[in-house]
Amino acid sequence: MEDNVLLEVRNLKKHYEISQGIFKKSLIVRAVDDISFNVLKGETFALVGESGCGKSTTGKTILRLTDPTDGQVVFDGDDIANLPYNEMRSLRKRMQMIFQDPYASLNPKKTVQQILMEPLRVHKQFDAKDRHQKILNILDIVGLSEEHLERYPHEFSGGQRQRIGIAKAVILQPDFIVADEPVSALDVSVQSQVINLMLDLQKEFGLTYLFISHDLSVIEHMTDRVAVMYLGEIVEVAETEELFANPKHPYTQALISAVPISHPAEERERIILEGDVPSPVNPPPGCSFHTRCPFAMEVCRESAPQPTTFADGHTANCHLYTKKEEETKHVIINS
Amino acid sequence: MSDAILEIKDLQIQFKSGKETVQPIRGVDFTLKKGETLGVVGESGSGKSVTSLAIMGLLPDKTSEIISGEILFNGKDLSKLKENQYRKIRGNEISMIFQEPMTSLNPVFTIGEQLSEPLRQHKKMPKKEINAAIIAVLKQVGIARAEQIINEYPHQLSGGMRQRVMISLALLCQPDLMIADEPTTALDVTIQAQILKLMKDIKKKNDMSLLLITHDLGVVAEMCDRVVVMYAGEIVEVAEINELFNNPLHPYTKGLINSLPSKNTRKNRLYSISGQVPKPNEITKGCVFANRCPVAFSKCFEETPPVFGTGSHISKCWLQDPNEGEVS
Amino acid sequence: MASSLPESGQVLTNVVKPKRKSKTSTFFSNLSRSWSGMLGFLIITLLIVISLVGPWITPFDPLYAEFSKKLLPPMTEGHLLGTDQLGRDIFSRILIGARVSVIIGVATVLIAGLFGTIIGIISGFFRGWLDVVLMRIVDVQLSFPFILLVLVINAIIGAGLKNIIISLAIGGWVIFARVIRSEVLALREKEFITSCVATGVSRFEILIKHIVPNLFTPIIILASLQIGTYVIAEASVSFLGFGVQPPTPAWGNMLSEGKDYILSSWWLITFPGLAIVITALGVNLFGDWLRDTLDPELKGE
Amino acid sequence: EGTSSQDTESDGTTDGSEDTKDSIVIGFESDAVTLIANNDVNYTTDAQIRNIYDPLIERDGNTGEFVPALAEKWENIDELTWRLKLKEGITFHNGAEFNAESAKFSIDYILDEANQSYYRSRWANVEQVEVLSPYEVEITTSEPFPSLIQRIADDLLIMEPGYVNEVGTEQAAKEPVGTGAYKFVEWSRDNYLKLEAFEDYYKETPEIKNLEFRYIPEFSSRMSAFLSGEIDLFKNIPVDSVEEIKNAENSKVEEVSSSRINYLALNTFHDGPMQDEKVREAINYAVNVDELLESILNGFGTKMTGPLSKINSGYTETEDYGHDSEKAVELLKEAGYDPESLELTLDTPNGRYPMDSHIAQGIASQLQKIGVTVNVQVNEWGNHLEKIQNREMQDMYILGWGPAFDAQSTIENLFTEVAPYSSFYNEEIEEKIYKTNALFNQEERLAGYAEIQRDLVDKAAWVPLWQQADLYAVRENLEFNPRVDEKMQGYYMSWE
Amino acid sequence: MLDFVIKRFLQVILVVFLALTVVFFMIRLSGDPTTLFLPPDAPREQIEEYRELLGFNRPLYVQYGDFMINAVQGDFGESLRSHEDALQIVLDRFPATFQLAISALIISLSIAIPLGVLSAYKRNTVFDKIGVGLTVVGQAVPSFWLGLILIYFFAAQFKMLPYGGGGSLVHMILPTITLAAYSVARFTRFTRSAMLDVMRKDYIRTAKSSGVPTRRLIMRYALRNSLIPIITLVALDLGVLLGGAVITEVVFSWPGIGRLLMQSLMNRDFPIVLAGVFIIALTYAVINFIADVLYAYVNPQIRVK
Ligand SMILES: Nc1ncnc2c1ncn2[C@@H]1O[C@H](COP(=O)(O)OP(=O)(O)OP(=O)(O)O)[C@@H](O)[C@H]1O
Ligand SMILES: Nc1ncnc2c1ncn2[C@@H]1O[C@H](COP(=O)(O)OP(=O)(O)OP(=O)(O)O)[C@@H](O)[C@H]1O
Ligand SMILES: [Mg+2]
Ligand SMILES: [Mg+2]
């Protein structure tokens, strides 16, 4: 399995400092706080969690779009986190990103042609003629055509823009793509088109995705493995089917149970969590979830749980499983 | 039809911007019965919000115009009301919850000040009673620290809390009809589950009718008794909730349901509707969905379909035309 | 390759196909919809035309003093707007004065705009201590009334066309630096910039190819709004005797020279004053229109 | 004893009743800088405080001749010694007595560096002041100082030593005490200065009981104030407004030929055509002074033909160049200049002298007529002066000089090498100037200055323009005789 | 709050310090004033002597150091002409300027806010269009010109009002109108657009949906929201008013700082110029500071943090 790993994230931390003026100590936002996971070649690895839990920050830090506070990001053997700026630039040919907002992620002053030409130019791929051919090629793949080349982003609909964004990401034929909520801004009917495109591209080019989303049904549909984040930490990692069938962490359980039903006849037992996600500025001590956890125990308030591993790389950070006897009790309650 | 609390008949709304006019609502008909939850689903831009604002009489008065149709509330046509008559209904008999809890509360007034407004306007209560009433309603929507919260400002609350405040604002005068325009879209799933449950409970307790606007079929499935499906400013299908999911008639509804990831085999291509929603100015003759419809035939491009169907399940599709033999 | 993606052709059926108008024609069709924008545009055009062809269309030599004809009221002896205390034709002088106003407005906006923009870009893009220092300077300067600053500088460095431009520019660059900096800051956070970084575009190229082009709109809007301020400021400073000096016919010093005649020969200050008002009005109307059409967000600055 | 003052003294006097008006408001373009005497060299300050302080010697309002004021008589003992006999029985506003000590104190005030009096620059030659008797002082100078009397008349005002020593100069500068016709009442900076008649004035109690100066920098505001009756008198009407004031009801214009002269300097310090005598002559021919005077100044001014005006004690008649364009062109060509390609610079202040920048533009037009291009450069006054003093002027500039009552101070300060104000310098002439200055014999002196005047005209040292006309807007029924020395003495005014 | 105050206070000091430094050097480099004070016939040696006496012959940095050391102690030196304390001279004029600026501010606010609100409320009506038109014109009229015209009509032609000058309230009318004209236009425009902005906000729609009548919506809700940006503008404009007072003071013979500063610039009376710059920069900074505090006060989002 080891040789299969494309990306390895080890103890990654990203803390933002919010200045409060000269006289106050600045606030530290623990956007990502010590997370580790592996992404295997060719798989779709999902990050799921509530708003503000640090999904995007993780994605951006992995691509070195912001510098990590601490930890390592090993991509195909290179530690990205410590790579010099210029080497990192050339490595970007192999790792790309798809953004959430199709309206904001394209420069309004550039034509499609210019947008797609840029990656080729920057990484000195092909000569002038071949570049044009390559652009036409990729446009065709994402479902646009030559007549769109001279148009500006505002002349397209949301779905089409997302296609342009995807085209820009795959034109260099990268190995790895971070897709940060690529479909959550899109309408249902267009969302499925884009998901299909991503699936097709993965097949076509053998892509590896880090797929960030808060939409559990999309994650269930298209990803291979899932990491669940809560307040800057990963609380559970498992293969997708395993996770949905057999969630271990109380938060995962609540999350899955909160998804609206897909047919009116469906009956579902709900775990309704109390309250809101705490602020990452001063996360609660101990297990960060204990403030909302229906099973919170004394120990949860005091110490942070270590990951417990179950079968097939399924791990969860929860005190329920660090004490064997309690584990059985609660799993029964919640499954 | 006496049990209808809200009846909308052939509503058409036009917007003017500069010299151009667009007509995003081109014939909306539906009925909301007393005590029921009616869902309105449709993609972005299909006219859900405009319809709900029209019911509340909150369309911008200079640039918009109801060019035809009636909005009957308890038999009274709201669209003909004068502003100060309308005012007596808003927040009193009909109230509304908006999509964005972040921007829908005034940042420079305390929660208490904002919540006292409907009571001041409609109930002429003394100050003390107002406060007591507010606290009671806030407790009802599950806010424990109600006494403190009335002195706080919106930015001090989280998104979920704010949406609860919005709901209590809508509840204060115990309206007969509540309109909720995508009340949970901006919220996280766990919070969404809280709010949906709350709304269900409250609706039951207060014996209200609820018009729930959303683009999420899951929310509809969870909450509604009946569903209206809108597409590009028109209603394409109306049905009982189970009927809609079990036996959708309009190809658009079918497409929507089928493209839900959960309806598709894992890791396979999803069912999808090609193309995208036409902009209001691109709509010409024929069925509005014809250009995306996988089963469209020539008639669809020529003539606008009327409403077909009997009883509670109706749809606007030539395929439902009893005179049309061929069904693909 | 494309064959594996059966849907690709179909997606296009609904593509918006707007008639692609040229930029100028959209500009004019937008303009024609707003009478105030149109009026502003006409005034500006007229002003520019006058300042270009002024010397050839003046009915009299604007500098020639015909002593026997001094202080003629308007519409006498062929002097449309009368003559001044030296018998010079006021209409001709106003026509030539337009050039000074245009030069001052444009030159100041170019200098202040260029300098302010560069500072704003440096500050906003590179941040760090440089930003802190530059913005403190901007703060400091903003804590001093503009007109007074211009006046003090002009009094110190001396009067004259060149110096008034310099002092207006020194007084004016900060606004540009402020606005441009905040624009750059906002742009930096835009996803399309992040997207460029993700592509591997170098910082320099991001700045030149992606940030700068997106600054044109705010710069143009701001510049058009500032010109009016400069024209009025120049007139004020000239009025106080510091600005453009006679005999150069500038509206401000025409007013300054004519102010002693206000009670006896009203036309001496009325017409140059009106010229200033109309110019400032035109520039403001046009600037407002530009702002409203190009960037509804920039209101209020 | 006072003859008429006693009966009017009542509470009502300050306001002035409708019928017998006894107060006057004078509009002034700017405030006095300070109210202490002998410090600020400035017309506005001096004109105002002269109502509070008296000089030892004053000038006759019509002729400019020296007449006794606090001094009874003065004599020249030798080249370095002067003796003044003072009047007796004169009191200051505070009751103190005026005597030789006060005179000595006032001169010493100028001489004491600590007081930073700007007058000291002209008094540097005064070595000491000695009190010979209670009413007699003797002034010794370090070198011959023939213009000492002029200095005494123009600069020196008498302060009360007791008062100044008691309250200090700072306070004395705010609430002055003198022997003048008016006592200080109130001073609001940049707003007004209010004075009231000094009952015990040594001449006679002034008829005008209340004298107020009001500061109005803008002419048009001043004019409005005058027309609406808020002020009764102001100086320096622009020539183009004279008619209007004449026509306004209850108003009149008073005019006097001032001692101040205006000229066009031809700069020989600057390396350029002006160093050539022919060119200077050509300019003299080309400039039509009569036309300028008539058309720009509306005739308000008295044409000059040489360095001195008629009012000057050393005046001698010199020949007028007259206006002759052809001759001008000829001379230029002789000097080797093609008028068409000659380009000259003409600097002018703006608003310092009547119509100054307009005159400059007028001169430019006139030279234009013979083909010479003239670039008029208008300077802010401070810059103009600095440019002259730093000798940075180019070809020509406009300047005024005054008061120009006597030959020596005018000629010495204008036409020697150290004095930049005409920017003309000729070694021979300078020699003559110094020689003449040192003469003590009145006749010889006059003859010497007459010769210098003719030489200067011969060499076309400058283009003499005119004596300024001082124009005053005056209430119709106000008795007011404008003075050649520009002073505005409430004492000499009265309502009819 | 305290640290906010301290921080702003430091900023004020910095502002004032830099303003003084810059003006000091510019003014010194602009030339030497000695000759202006002396009689024109003063001999050369005398000029040199005075130059030395006034300290203008020393190296610039020494002059600067001296100036700063004294300025810190509140001593800006003596006026070069009257030898009085420069700061005191400026302070004596301050009330007049402040009075003018404040009354102009009060007048413009009391006209502009109702007008702006009404204009926003009656958007796109004839009233609004005329209002907007007038405000654009109002911003295009140079104040000195307006001042002259006002004098022409009211003082000279109709003799209704005095030409200006200090004194009673009547004297203030014309200068106040002149000074206020521009701000009235600006505030009206700004209030209008702020109101229109706020009226589009979701929370106004919320209030409307609770049945709040339009009148109350505007007077209570929208106005309070609009006031927040207006406060900042007012602070900025008080500075503009103080600056604009220079011209107005000259035109209307108003005995304030602006006119003094003008004269001192002309006379090269440097200590007064510097003291004037000091007072204006300080006032301006203090006003901004007050505005910030006020802003924080009316804006709960800042207040609580
Ligand atoms: N540049 C930044 N400066 C300061 N704090 C930041 C910054 N970017 C993100 N944060 C904070 O870090 C936390 C994590 O943000 P992040 O954007 O990664 O969340 P997310 O999981 O992607 O949420 P969403 O679903 O809303 O996109 C949040 O609390 C956010 O406020
Ligand atoms: N004030 C307005 N002026 C002009 N057009 C408008 C206005 N408000 C809405 N529209 C247009 O009306 C159409 C329907 O908008 P509406 O907001 O009702 O859609 P929606 O179904 O609520 O969509 P969403 O899910 O995005 O909220 C859109 O095309 C929109 O552009
Ligand atoms: Mg995110
Ligand atoms: Mg909506």
XYZ file of C-alpha atoms and ligand atoms in Angstrom, chain A residues 16-18 29 31 49-58 100 180-181 212 214 280, chain C residues 189, ligand 1:
53
model
C -4.102 32.296 11.153
C -3.153 35.272 13.191
C -5.732 37.996 13.432
C -7.434 30.964 14.519
C -8.065 26.668 11.128
C -17.373 18.804 7.554
C -19.359 21.828 8.539
C -18.666 25.336 7.420
C -15.505 26.775 8.885
C -14.047 23.459 10.009
C -10.950 23.980 7.875
C -11.586 22.028 4.716
C -10.583 24.747 2.300
C -7.611 25.661 4.408
C -6.408 22.097 4.236
C -15.994 26.506 -5.520
C -12.893 22.592 -3.278
C -16.666 22.268 -3.302
C -13.881 18.809 -0.579
C -20.206 19.347 2.697
C -11.730 27.926 16.105
C -8.197 37.688 -2.084
N -7.106 34.121 5.615
C -7.667 33.803 6.788
N -7.410 34.554 7.871
C -7.959 34.251 9.064
N -8.774 33.226 9.289
C -9.094 32.438 8.233
C -8.558 32.696 6.943
N -9.045 31.769 6.099
C -9.853 30.975 6.841
N -9.874 31.362 8.129
C -10.609 30.746 9.220
O -10.207 29.418 9.300
C -11.322 28.583 9.581
C -11.398 27.502 8.525
O -11.722 28.095 7.275
P -11.949 27.267 5.935
O -12.222 28.233 4.855
O -10.847 26.344 5.760
O -13.270 26.463 6.287
P -14.111 25.522 5.334
O -14.203 24.261 6.043
O -13.597 25.537 3.977
O -15.529 26.216 5.406
P -16.602 26.457 4.251
O -17.402 25.234 4.185
O -17.385 27.610 4.793
O -15.863 26.786 3.015
C -12.531 29.466 9.631
O -12.855 29.727 10.971
C -12.097 30.718 8.941
O -12.732 31.810 9.527
